[in-house]
Coordinates of C-alpha atoms in Angstrom, one line a residue:
M1 CA 0.0 0.2 0.2
A2 CA 1.3 3.4 -1.0
L3 CA 2.5 5.6 1.7
K4 CA 0.5 8.8 2.0
A5 CA 1.1 12.3 3.6
R6 CA -1.1 15.3 4.0
V7 CA 0.4 18.7 3.3
L8 CA 0.5 21.2 6.0
Y9 CA 1.8 24.2 4.1
D10 CA 2.0 25.4 0.5
F11 CA 5.2 24.9 -1.0
N12 CA 6.1 26.5 -4.4
S13 CA 9.0 24.8 -6.3
E14 CA 11.9 26.9 -7.2
N15 CA 14.5 24.5 -8.5
P16 CA 14.8 21.6 -10.9
G17 CA 13.7 18.3 -9.1
E18 CA 11.3 20.2 -6.8
I19 CA 7.4 19.9 -7.0
S20 CA 4.8 22.3 -5.8
I21 CA 2.3 21.0 -3.1
A22 CA -0.6 22.8 -1.5
E23 CA -2.2 22.7 1.8
N24 CA -4.3 19.9 2.8
E25 CA -3.4 18.1 -0.5
L26 CA -2.6 14.4 -0.2
V27 CA 0.6 13.1 -1.8
T28 CA 2.3 9.9 -2.4
L29 CA 5.6 9.1 -0.8
F30 CA 8.3 7.0 -2.6
S31 CA 10.1 6.5 0.7
E32 CA 9.7 7.3 4.4
E33 CA 13.4 8.0 4.4
E34 CA 14.3 11.9 4.5
L35 CA 16.9 13.3 2.3
E36 CA 18.6 16.1 4.3
G37 CA 15.2 17.6 5.4
W38 CA 13.4 16.6 2.0
L39 CA 11.1 13.8 1.1
E40 CA 10.6 12.3 -2.6
G41 CA 6.9 11.8 -3.8
E42 CA 4.3 12.5 -6.2
N43 CA 1.6 15.2 -5.9
S44 CA -2.0 15.0 -7.0
R45 CA -1.3 16.3 -10.4
G46 CA 1.0 13.5 -11.1
E47 CA 4.3 15.4 -10.8
S48 CA 7.3 13.6 -9.1
G49 CA 10.1 15.3 -7.1
L50 CA 11.2 16.7 -3.9
F51 CA 9.3 18.7 -1.3
P52 CA 10.4 19.8 2.4
A53 CA 9.7 17.0 5.0
S54 CA 8.5 19.6 7.6
Y55 CA 5.7 20.8 5.4
V56 CA 3.8 17.4 5.4
E57 CA 2.5 14.9 8.0
I58 CA 2.8 11.1 7.1
I59 CA -0.5 9.2 7.3
K60 CA -0.3 5.7 8.7
N61 CA -2.6 3.4 10.6
D62 CA -1.8 3.3 14.3
V63 CA -0.4 -0.1 14.8
S64 CA 1.5 0.7 17.9
S65 CA -1.2 -0.8 20.2
N66 CA -0.8 -4.2 18.3
N67 CA 2.9 -4.2 18.3
N68 CA 3.4 -3.2 21.9
N69 CA 0.1 -4.6 23.7
G70 CA -1.0 -0.9 24.4
F71 CA 2.4 0.4 25.5
S72 CA 4.3 3.2 23.7
P73 CA 7.4 2.4 22.0
G74 CA 10.3 2.3 24.1
L75 CA 8.6 1.4 27.2
D76 CA 8.9 -1.9 29.2
P77 CA 5.6 -3.6 29.5
Q78 CA 7.0 -5.6 32.3
S79 CA 7.5 -2.5 34.4
G80 CA 3.9 -1.5 34.2
G81 CA 4.3 1.0 31.4
H82 CA 7.3 2.8 32.7
E83 CA 10.4 3.3 30.9
S84 CA 12.7 0.5 31.5
S85 CA 15.9 2.9 31.2
F86 CA 14.5 5.4 33.8
H87 CA 16.7 6.5 36.5
P88 CA 15.9 9.5 38.7
R89 CA 18.4 12.3 38.0
S90 CA 19.0 15.4 40.1
S91 CA 18.1 18.5 37.8
A92 CA 17.2 22.1 38.3
V93 CA 13.9 21.1 36.7
N94 CA 12.2 18.1 38.0
I95 CA 11.4 16.4 34.8
S96 CA 12.1 12.6 34.3
K97 CA 14.4 11.7 31.4
A98 CA 14.1 8.8 29.2
Q99 CA 16.3 9.8 26.5
T100 CA 18.0 13.2 26.0
P101 CA 18.0 14.1 22.3
T102 CA 21.6 14.8 21.0
H103 CA 22.3 17.7 18.9
T104 CA 21.7 15.7 15.8
Q105 CA 18.3 14.3 16.9
A106 CA 17.3 17.8 17.8
A107 CA 18.5 19.3 14.6
Y108 CA 15.9 21.1 12.2
P109 CA 15.1 20.0 8.7
T110 CA 16.3 22.0 6.0
Q111 CA 14.2 24.9 6.3
R112 CA 15.3 25.8 9.7
G113 CA 17.2 22.9 11.0
S114 CA 19.6 20.9 9.3
Y115 CA 21.6 24.2 8.8
Q116 CA 25.0 23.6 7.9
T117 CA 27.5 26.3 7.6
S118 CA 28.6 26.9 4.1
Q119 CA 31.8 26.0 2.9
G120 CA 33.9 27.4 0.0
S121 CA 34.9 30.7 -1.4
D122 CA 36.2 33.1 1.0
D123 CA 34.7 31.6 4.0
D124 CA 36.7 28.3 4.1
W125 CA 37.2 26.9 7.7
D126 CA 40.8 27.4 8.6
D127 CA 43.0 25.9 11.4
D128 CA 42.9 29.3 13.4
W129 CA 39.0 28.8 13.5
D130 CA 37.7 25.2 13.1
D131 CA 39.5 23.8 16.2
S132 CA 38.9 20.2 16.5
S133 CA 40.7 19.7 19.8
T134 CA 38.7 17.6 22.4
G135 CA 39.9 19.4 25.5
A136 CA 37.7 20.3 28.2
D137 CA 35.9 23.6 28.2
G138 CA 37.2 26.5 30.3
P139 CA 35.6 27.6 33.4
P140 CA 32.2 29.5 33.1
G141 CA 32.6 32.7 31.4
A142 CA 35.6 31.7 29.6
G143 CA 36.0 33.4 26.4
G144 CA 35.7 37.1 27.3
A145 CA 31.9 37.1 27.3
P146 CA 30.2 38.9 30.1
S147 CA 28.1 37.0 32.8
T148 CA 24.6 36.2 31.8
Y149 CA 21.9 38.7 33.3
T150 CA 20.4 37.0 36.1
V151 CA 16.6 36.3 35.8
T152 CA 15.6 34.5 38.9
T153 CA 12.5 32.4 38.2
S154 CA 11.5 29.0 37.9
L155 CA 8.9 26.7 35.9
P156 CA 5.6 26.2 36.9
G157 CA 5.3 23.2 39.8
R158 CA 4.9 19.8 38.3
R159 CA 2.1 17.7 39.8
G160 CA 2.9 14.1 40.8
S161 CA 6.0 12.0 41.1
S162 CA 8.5 10.9 38.8
Q163 CA 6.8 7.6 38.6
Q164 CA 3.5 9.3 37.5
Q165 CA 5.3 11.2 34.9
A166 CA 6.6 8.1 33.3
K167 CA 3.0 6.8 33.2
S168 CA 2.0 10.0 31.6
S169 CA 4.2 9.5 28.8
A170 CA 2.9 5.9 28.3
T171 CA -0.6 7.4 27.5
V172 CA 0.6 9.7 24.8
G173 CA 1.6 8.1 21.4
R174 CA 4.6 9.3 19.5
N175 CA 4.7 10.7 16.1
L176 CA 5.2 7.9 13.5
N177 CA 6.7 10.5 11.3
R178 CA 10.2 10.9 13.0
F179 CA 11.1 13.4 10.4
S180 CA 8.6 16.1 11.4
T181 CA 9.8 19.5 12.7
F182 CA 7.7 18.8 16.0
V183 CA 10.0 15.8 16.5
K184 CA 13.4 17.0 15.2
S185 CA 12.9 20.3 17.3
G186 CA 12.7 18.5 20.5
G187 CA 9.1 19.5 21.1
E188 CA 7.6 16.2 21.1
A189 CA 10.4 14.9 23.7
F190 CA 9.8 17.9 25.8
L191 CA 6.1 17.3 25.8
L192 CA 6.4 13.7 26.7
G193 CA 8.6 14.6 29.8
E194 CA 11.9 13.6 28.2
A195 CA 13.9 16.5 28.7
S196 CA 16.4 16.9 31.5
A197 CA 19.1 19.4 32.0
F198 CA 20.6 21.6 34.8
V199 CA 19.3 25.1 34.2
K200 CA 20.9 28.0 35.9
D201 CA 19.1 31.2 36.7
G202 CA 21.0 32.9 34.3
D203 CA 19.7 30.5 31.5
M204 CA 16.1 31.2 32.4
I205 CA 13.9 32.9 29.8
C206 CA 11.0 34.8 31.1
V207 CA 7.6 35.1 29.3
V208 CA 5.4 37.9 30.8
M209 CA 1.8 38.6 30.2
G210 CA 1.4 41.9 28.2
Q211 CA -1.6 43.8 27.2
H212 CA -1.9 41.7 24.0
G213 CA -0.6 38.4 25.4
P214 CA 2.4 36.6 26.1
E215 CA 5.6 38.5 25.6
W216 CA 9.4 38.1 26.1
Q217 CA 10.4 39.9 29.2
E218 CA 12.5 43.1 28.1
N219 CA 16.1 43.0 28.0
P220 CA 17.2 45.2 31.1
Y221 CA 20.4 45.9 29.5
P222 CA 19.7 47.0 25.9
F223 CA 22.5 47.8 23.5
N224 CA 23.4 48.1 19.8
C225 CA 26.1 47.2 17.7
T226 CA 27.6 49.1 14.7
I227 CA 29.3 47.5 11.6
D228 CA 32.0 49.4 10.0
D229 CA 33.0 49.1 6.3
P230 CA 34.8 45.9 5.8
T231 CA 38.5 45.8 4.9
K232 CA 40.3 43.4 2.7
Q233 CA 42.6 41.1 4.6
T234 CA 45.3 38.5 3.6
K235 CA 46.8 35.5 5.0
F236 CA 49.2 32.7 3.9
K237 CA 51.6 35.5 2.7
G238 CA 48.8 37.0 0.6
M239 CA 47.7 33.7 -1.1
K240 CA 44.3 34.0 0.6
S241 CA 42.1 37.1 0.7
Y242 CA 39.1 37.7 2.7
M243 CA 36.9 40.6 4.1
S244 CA 36.8 41.7 7.7
Y245 CA 34.0 43.4 9.4
G246 CA 34.7 45.7 12.5
L247 CA 31.9 45.2 15.1
T248 CA 31.6 47.7 18.1
P249 CA 28.8 46.9 20.7
N250 CA 28.1 50.0 22.6
H251 CA 27.9 48.2 25.8
T252 CA 31.6 47.5 25.7
N253 CA 32.8 50.1 23.0
T254 CA 35.4 47.7 21.9
Q255 CA 35.7 46.7 18.3
V256 CA 36.0 43.1 17.4
N257 CA 36.8 41.9 13.9
R258 CA 34.6 39.2 12.2
R259 CA 34.6 37.3 8.8
Y260 CA 31.4 36.3 7.2
K261 CA 32.2 32.6 8.1
H262 CA 31.9 33.8 11.9
F263 CA 28.4 35.2 11.1
D264 CA 27.6 31.9 9.4
W265 CA 28.7 29.9 12.2
L266 CA 26.8 31.9 14.9
Y267 CA 23.8 31.7 12.7
A268 CA 23.9 27.9 12.9
R269 CA 24.2 27.8 16.5
L270 CA 21.3 30.2 17.1
V271 CA 19.0 28.1 14.9
E272 CA 20.0 25.0 16.9
R273 CA 19.7 26.8 20.2
F274 CA 16.0 28.4 19.6
P275 CA 13.4 26.1 18.1
V276 CA 10.7 28.6 18.3
I277 CA 12.6 31.7 17.8
S278 CA 12.8 33.2 14.3
V279 CA 16.5 33.9 13.6
P280 CA 16.8 36.1 10.4
H281 CA 18.8 34.8 7.4
L282 CA 22.2 36.1 6.7
P283 CA 22.8 37.7 3.4
E284 CA 23.5 35.3 0.8
K285 CA 27.1 34.1 -0.2
Q286 CA 28.6 34.9 -3.5
A287 CA 31.0 32.6 -5.3
T288 CA 32.5 35.2 -7.6
G289 CA 33.0 38.9 -7.4
R290 CA 32.9 39.0 -3.5
F291 CA 35.5 41.9 -3.5
E292 CA 33.4 43.9 -5.7
E293 CA 32.2 47.3 -4.3
D294 CA 28.5 46.8 -4.9
F295 CA 28.6 43.3 -3.4
I296 CA 30.5 44.5 -0.4
S297 CA 28.0 47.4 0.2
K298 CA 25.1 45.2 -0.3
R299 CA 26.3 42.5 2.1
R300 CA 27.2 45.0 4.7
K301 CA 23.8 46.6 4.6
G302 CA 22.4 43.1 5.0
L303 CA 24.6 42.4 8.0
I304 CA 23.6 45.8 9.5
W305 CA 19.7 44.7 9.1
W306 CA 20.6 41.3 10.7
M307 CA 22.6 42.8 13.6
N308 CA 19.9 45.5 14.4
H309 CA 17.4 42.7 14.6
M310 CA 19.5 40.5 16.8
T311 CA 20.6 43.5 19.4
S312 CA 17.0 44.3 19.8
H313 CA 15.5 40.8 20.5
P314 CA 15.1 40.5 24.1
V315 CA 16.3 36.8 24.0
L316 CA 18.6 36.7 21.3
A317 CA 20.6 39.6 22.4
R318 CA 21.3 38.2 25.8
C319 CA 22.3 34.6 24.5
D320 CA 25.8 33.5 25.6
V321 CA 26.9 32.6 22.2
F322 CA 25.9 35.9 20.8
Q323 CA 27.6 37.9 23.4
H324 CA 30.8 35.9 23.0
F325 CA 30.6 36.6 19.3
L326 CA 30.3 40.4 20.1
T327 CA 32.9 40.7 23.0
C328 CA 35.6 38.1 22.4
G329 CA 38.8 39.9 21.2
T330 CA 42.0 38.6 19.7
D331 CA 42.7 36.0 22.5
E332 CA 42.6 32.9 20.3
K333 CA 42.5 30.5 23.3
A334 CA 39.4 32.3 24.8
W335 CA 37.6 32.4 21.4
K336 CA 38.0 28.6 20.9
Q337 CA 36.9 27.9 24.5
G338 CA 33.8 30.0 24.0
K339 CA 33.2 28.3 20.5
R340 CA 33.5 24.6 22.1
K341 CA 31.3 25.8 24.9
A342 CA 28.6 26.9 22.4
E343 CA 29.1 23.8 20.3
R344 CA 28.3 21.5 23.3
D345 CA 25.5 23.5 24.8
E346 CA 22.9 21.1 26.5
L347 CA 20.1 23.5 26.4
V348 CA 19.2 22.8 22.8
G349 CA 16.3 21.0 21.4
A350 CA 13.8 19.7 24.1
N351 CA 16.1 21.2 26.7
F352 CA 15.3 24.5 25.4
F353 CA 11.9 24.6 26.8
L354 CA 13.3 23.7 30.1
T355 CA 14.6 27.4 30.2
I356 CA 11.2 29.0 29.7
S357 CA 9.4 30.6 32.7
T358 CA 5.8 31.3 32.0
P359 CA 3.0 33.6 33.7
A360 CA 1.3 32.0 36.5
V361 CA -2.2 31.9 34.9
P362 CA -2.0 29.2 32.1
L363 CA -3.3 30.0 28.6
D364 CA -6.6 28.9 27.1
L365 CA -5.5 26.3 24.6
Q366 CA -8.6 26.8 22.5
E367 CA -7.7 30.5 22.3
V368 CA -4.1 29.7 21.5
E369 CA -5.0 27.3 18.6
S370 CA -7.1 30.3 17.3
K371 CA -4.3 32.9 17.4
I372 CA -2.0 30.3 15.7
E373 CA -4.3 29.6 12.8
G374 CA -4.9 33.4 12.6
F375 CA -1.0 34.1 12.5
K376 CA -0.6 31.3 9.9
A377 CA -3.2 32.9 7.5
F378 CA -1.3 36.2 8.3
T379 CA 2.1 35.1 7.3
K380 CA 0.8 33.5 4.1
K381 CA -0.8 36.5 3.0
M382 CA 2.1 38.8 4.1
D383 CA 4.4 36.7 2.1
E384 CA 2.4 36.5 -1.0
N385 CA 2.3 40.4 -0.9
I386 CA 5.8 40.9 -0.3
V387 CA 6.6 39.1 -3.4
V388 CA 4.0 41.4 -5.2
V389 CA 5.6 44.5 -3.8
N390 CA 9.2 43.5 -4.2
T391 CA 8.7 42.5 -7.8
T392 CA 6.8 45.9 -8.4
I393 CA 9.4 48.2 -6.9
N394 CA 12.3 46.2 -8.5
E395 CA 10.6 46.8 -12.0
F396 CA 10.1 50.3 -11.2
A397 CA 13.7 50.7 -10.0
R398 CA 14.8 49.2 -13.3
K399 CA 12.7 51.8 -15.3
Q400 CA 14.2 54.7 -13.3
I401 CA 17.6 53.6 -13.8
T402 CA 17.4 52.8 -17.5
G403 CA 14.1 53.9 -18.9
F404 CA 13.5 57.1 -17.1
K405 CA 17.0 58.3 -17.4
K406 CA 17.2 57.4 -21.2
E407 CA 13.9 59.3 -21.8
Y408 CA 15.0 62.5 -20.0
Q409 CA 18.2 62.3 -21.8
K410 CA 16.5 62.0 -25.1
V411 CA 14.4 65.0 -24.2
G412 CA 17.4 67.0 -23.2
Q413 CA 19.2 66.2 -26.4
S414 CA 16.2 67.2 -28.3
F415 CA 16.3 70.6 -26.6
K416 CA 20.1 70.9 -27.3
L417 CA 19.5 70.3 -31.1
L418 CA 16.8 73.1 -31.1
G419 CA 19.2 75.2 -29.4
Q420 CA 21.9 74.5 -32.1
A421 CA 19.4 75.4 -34.9
F422 CA 18.6 78.6 -33.2
E423 CA 22.2 79.5 -33.2
L424 CA 22.4 79.7 -37.0
D425 CA 20.3 82.9 -36.4
Q426 CA 23.1 85.6 -35.8
Q427 CA 20.7 88.3 -34.3
A428 CA 22.0 89.5 -31.0
Y429 CA 18.6 89.6 -29.4
S430 CA 18.3 85.7 -29.7
G431 CA 21.5 84.7 -27.9
G432 CA 19.9 84.8 -24.3
L433 CA 17.0 82.5 -25.7
N434 CA 19.6 80.1 -27.4
R435 CA 21.6 79.6 -24.1
A436 CA 18.6 79.3 -22.1
I437 CA 17.2 76.3 -24.4
A438 CA 20.9 74.7 -24.3
N439 CA 20.6 74.9 -20.5
T440 CA 17.0 73.3 -20.5
G441 CA 18.5 70.4 -22.4
E442 CA 21.3 70.1 -19.8
A443 CA 18.7 70.2 -16.9
Y444 CA 16.8 67.3 -18.4
E445 CA 19.9 65.1 -18.7
T446 CA 20.8 66.0 -15.2
I447 CA 17.3 65.0 -14.0
G448 CA 17.7 61.7 -15.8
E449 CA 20.7 61.2 -13.6
Y450 CA 18.7 62.0 -10.6
F451 CA 16.1 59.3 -11.6
A452 CA 19.0 56.8 -12.0
E453 CA 20.6 57.4 -8.7
Q454 CA 17.2 57.6 -6.7
P455 CA 16.3 53.9 -6.2
R456 CA 19.3 53.5 -3.9
Q457 CA 17.9 56.2 -1.6
D458 CA 14.2 55.1 -1.5
L459 CA 13.5 51.7 -3.1
D460 CA 16.2 49.7 -2.4
P461 CA 16.0 50.1 1.5
I462 CA 12.4 48.8 1.2
S463 CA 13.6 45.9 -0.9
D464 CA 16.2 45.0 1.7
L465 CA 13.6 45.2 4.4
L466 CA 11.2 42.9 2.4
D467 CA 14.1 40.4 1.9
L468 CA 14.8 40.3 5.6
Y469 CA 11.1 39.8 6.4
R470 CA 10.9 37.0 3.7
G471 CA 13.5 35.2 5.6
H472 CA 11.5 35.5 8.7
L473 CA 8.4 34.2 7.2
A474 CA 10.2 31.1 5.7
N475 CA 11.1 30.4 9.4
Y476 CA 7.6 30.3 10.7
P477 CA 6.0 27.3 9.1
D478 CA 8.5 25.2 11.1
I479 CA 7.8 27.2 14.3
I480 CA 4.1 27.0 14.0
H481 CA 4.4 23.0 13.2
V482 CA 6.1 22.7 16.5
Q483 CA 3.3 24.4 18.4
K484 CA 0.5 22.6 16.5
G485 CA 2.2 19.3 17.1
A486 CA 2.1 20.2 20.9
L487 CA -1.7 21.1 20.7
T488 CA -2.6 17.8 18.6
K489 CA -0.9 15.7 21.2
V490 CA -2.9 17.2 24.0
K491 CA -6.1 16.6 22.0
D492 CA -5.2 13.1 21.4
C493 CA -4.4 12.5 25.0
Q494 CA -7.4 10.5 26.4
K495 CA -6.8 12.0 30.1
Q496 CA -6.6 15.6 30.8
E497 CA -3.2 15.1 32.5
G498 CA -1.8 18.3 34.2
D499 CA 1.9 17.8 33.3
L500 CA 1.1 17.4 29.8
H501 CA -0.7 20.6 29.8
D502 CA 1.8 22.5 31.7
R503 CA 4.4 21.6 29.1
C504 CA 2.2 22.6 26.2
N505 CA 1.5 25.9 28.0
I506 CA 5.2 26.4 28.0
I507 CA 5.5 25.9 24.2
S508 CA 2.6 28.0 23.7
C509 CA 3.8 30.7 25.7
A510 CA 7.2 30.9 24.1
T511 CA 5.5 30.6 20.5
L512 CA 3.1 33.5 21.1
A513 CA 5.8 35.6 22.6
E514 CA 7.8 35.3 19.6
I515 CA 4.8 36.0 17.4
Q516 CA 4.0 39.1 19.3
Y517 CA 7.7 40.2 19.1
F518 CA 7.5 39.6 15.3
H519 CA 4.3 41.9 15.0
R520 CA 6.0 44.8 17.3
T521 CA 9.2 44.9 15.2
R522 CA 7.1 44.6 11.9
V523 CA 5.0 47.6 12.9
R524 CA 8.4 49.4 13.9
D525 CA 10.6 48.6 11.0
F526 CA 7.7 49.1 8.3
R527 CA 6.7 52.5 9.9
S528 CA 10.2 53.5 9.9
Q529 CA 11.0 52.4 6.4
M530 CA 7.9 54.2 4.8
Q531 CA 8.6 57.4 6.6
H532 CA 12.2 57.2 5.3
H533 CA 11.0 56.3 1.7
L534 CA 8.6 59.3 1.6
Q535 CA 11.0 61.7 3.0
Q536 CA 13.4 60.4 0.3
Q537 CA 10.6 61.0 -2.3
I538 CA 10.0 64.4 -1.2
A539 CA 13.5 65.4 -1.1
F540 CA 13.8 63.8 -4.7
F541 CA 11.1 65.9 -6.2
Q542 CA 12.2 69.1 -4.2
K543 CA 15.6 68.6 -5.9
I544 CA 13.9 68.4 -9.4
T545 CA 11.9 71.3 -8.8
A546 CA 14.9 73.4 -7.8
K547 CA 16.5 72.5 -10.9
L548 CA 13.7 73.3 -13.0
Q549 CA 13.1 76.8 -11.3
D550 CA 16.9 77.4 -11.8
T551 CA 16.5 76.6 -15.4
L552 CA 13.3 78.7 -15.7
Q553 CA 15.2 81.8 -14.5
K554 CA 17.6 81.5 -17.4
Y555 CA 14.7 82.9 -19.7
D556 CA 14.4 86.0 -17.8
S557 CA 17.4 87.4 -19.5
D558 CA 17.4 89.0 -23.0
E559 CA 21.2 88.9 -23.5

């Protein structure tokens, strides 16, 4: 019998070998085996190819009860449904542990998760960066990073003993699709009570109840970071060249130098660390022409957008690995210690949710589901219209740079030709008119140049912002999938178990807090950018008006 899957989100193919799928469509899978976050199958139109594994949910008959006599996989029937490998363990959070997901198990699929730092071009891994040493980490705080801000709070109290929690897991089945984002993110393991890690006060992330719902607690120590124009550096006696960016955070006022590969590494760590937080995408790499001025300028602008989002995010800005990235100077040993510490962070995947502290009053899960569905519809519509706006303004910019400039120059040249014809008249009183007409031709040519230069001032920044938010929107299907997976598990649970609801409430609070932050920054960013656009448009047309007024005055002279 062919294996079927139901599509959770729309996906439009962009590359050869991919196929488009639509929400609620049934697709046939050729294999359940995932290929780096992708599945191969056939859509309802008979097209065969690849599509993201996280965008579908495999449909199978539930055979777990027959195979395990009513017990969930991994549980020992002889122990009454308890996990056979269960051993109580001291932890900052009293949640029993069946199996702590490894970094590989907790990784995301391709859309967010199996993110791999790119190799090649100017960003090859070097011996001074990719240290393969297995030496022990340095003491806490090693690497030059400041100590984390203390937020003293704890998770809601768990009802029942560890033994009762093990029983709780036995009543909730596991997803048969082990490649789903809900499973890979660690959301399922956390919901089933399998997360266990030591969580310090400084690692806690607080969600507070704001006027419009759950919000991340504000960063008590806000800061920003500037990125200077990059400089070209060489190594290996000039055989290898790369661009170095100077970063200066204002809470240290000390510049550190970072290459693009360092940003690349940081991005991978953050995506792994925060399953339900949207880490914006970095500017794209370029294999050739990476030292060209236009590319360098565009990449720097993209990194500035990225850095501004990072420093303003109340959770990401305080993260240890981000602080290490911003503050560790030229001490190579300290840098490598902080790097290894980040790569061995236990608070990833399922354990990330242990760090979330929620408001005292739990959320109404039906209301949560309604908000999630509303946000899903919003992001889909926003993504569609971003494409429309970006296409429109890019076409308009192209016309300004080429078409408008060319047309104004043609008008200017025609006026110049008219002036040259008039100069054949040797009458003294026509000299002033001839010069004024020639000046008009020059004015139109100059205005053509104005049009060609203007998109950099008013349209390109909007396009950059839209690209940044398209990256955000690409993250949210996976984030929503984690939340919907948790809600589905709670619905499927036969008994209304308090622990399961508590853990689902944690995932819900974190997801809604991130959605709330997205909306707040969206309003801030688009308001600011549209104001900038209109101000630039006003200044542009004022400059054209001033040029035409100056040209008009040339006709007042009779000489």
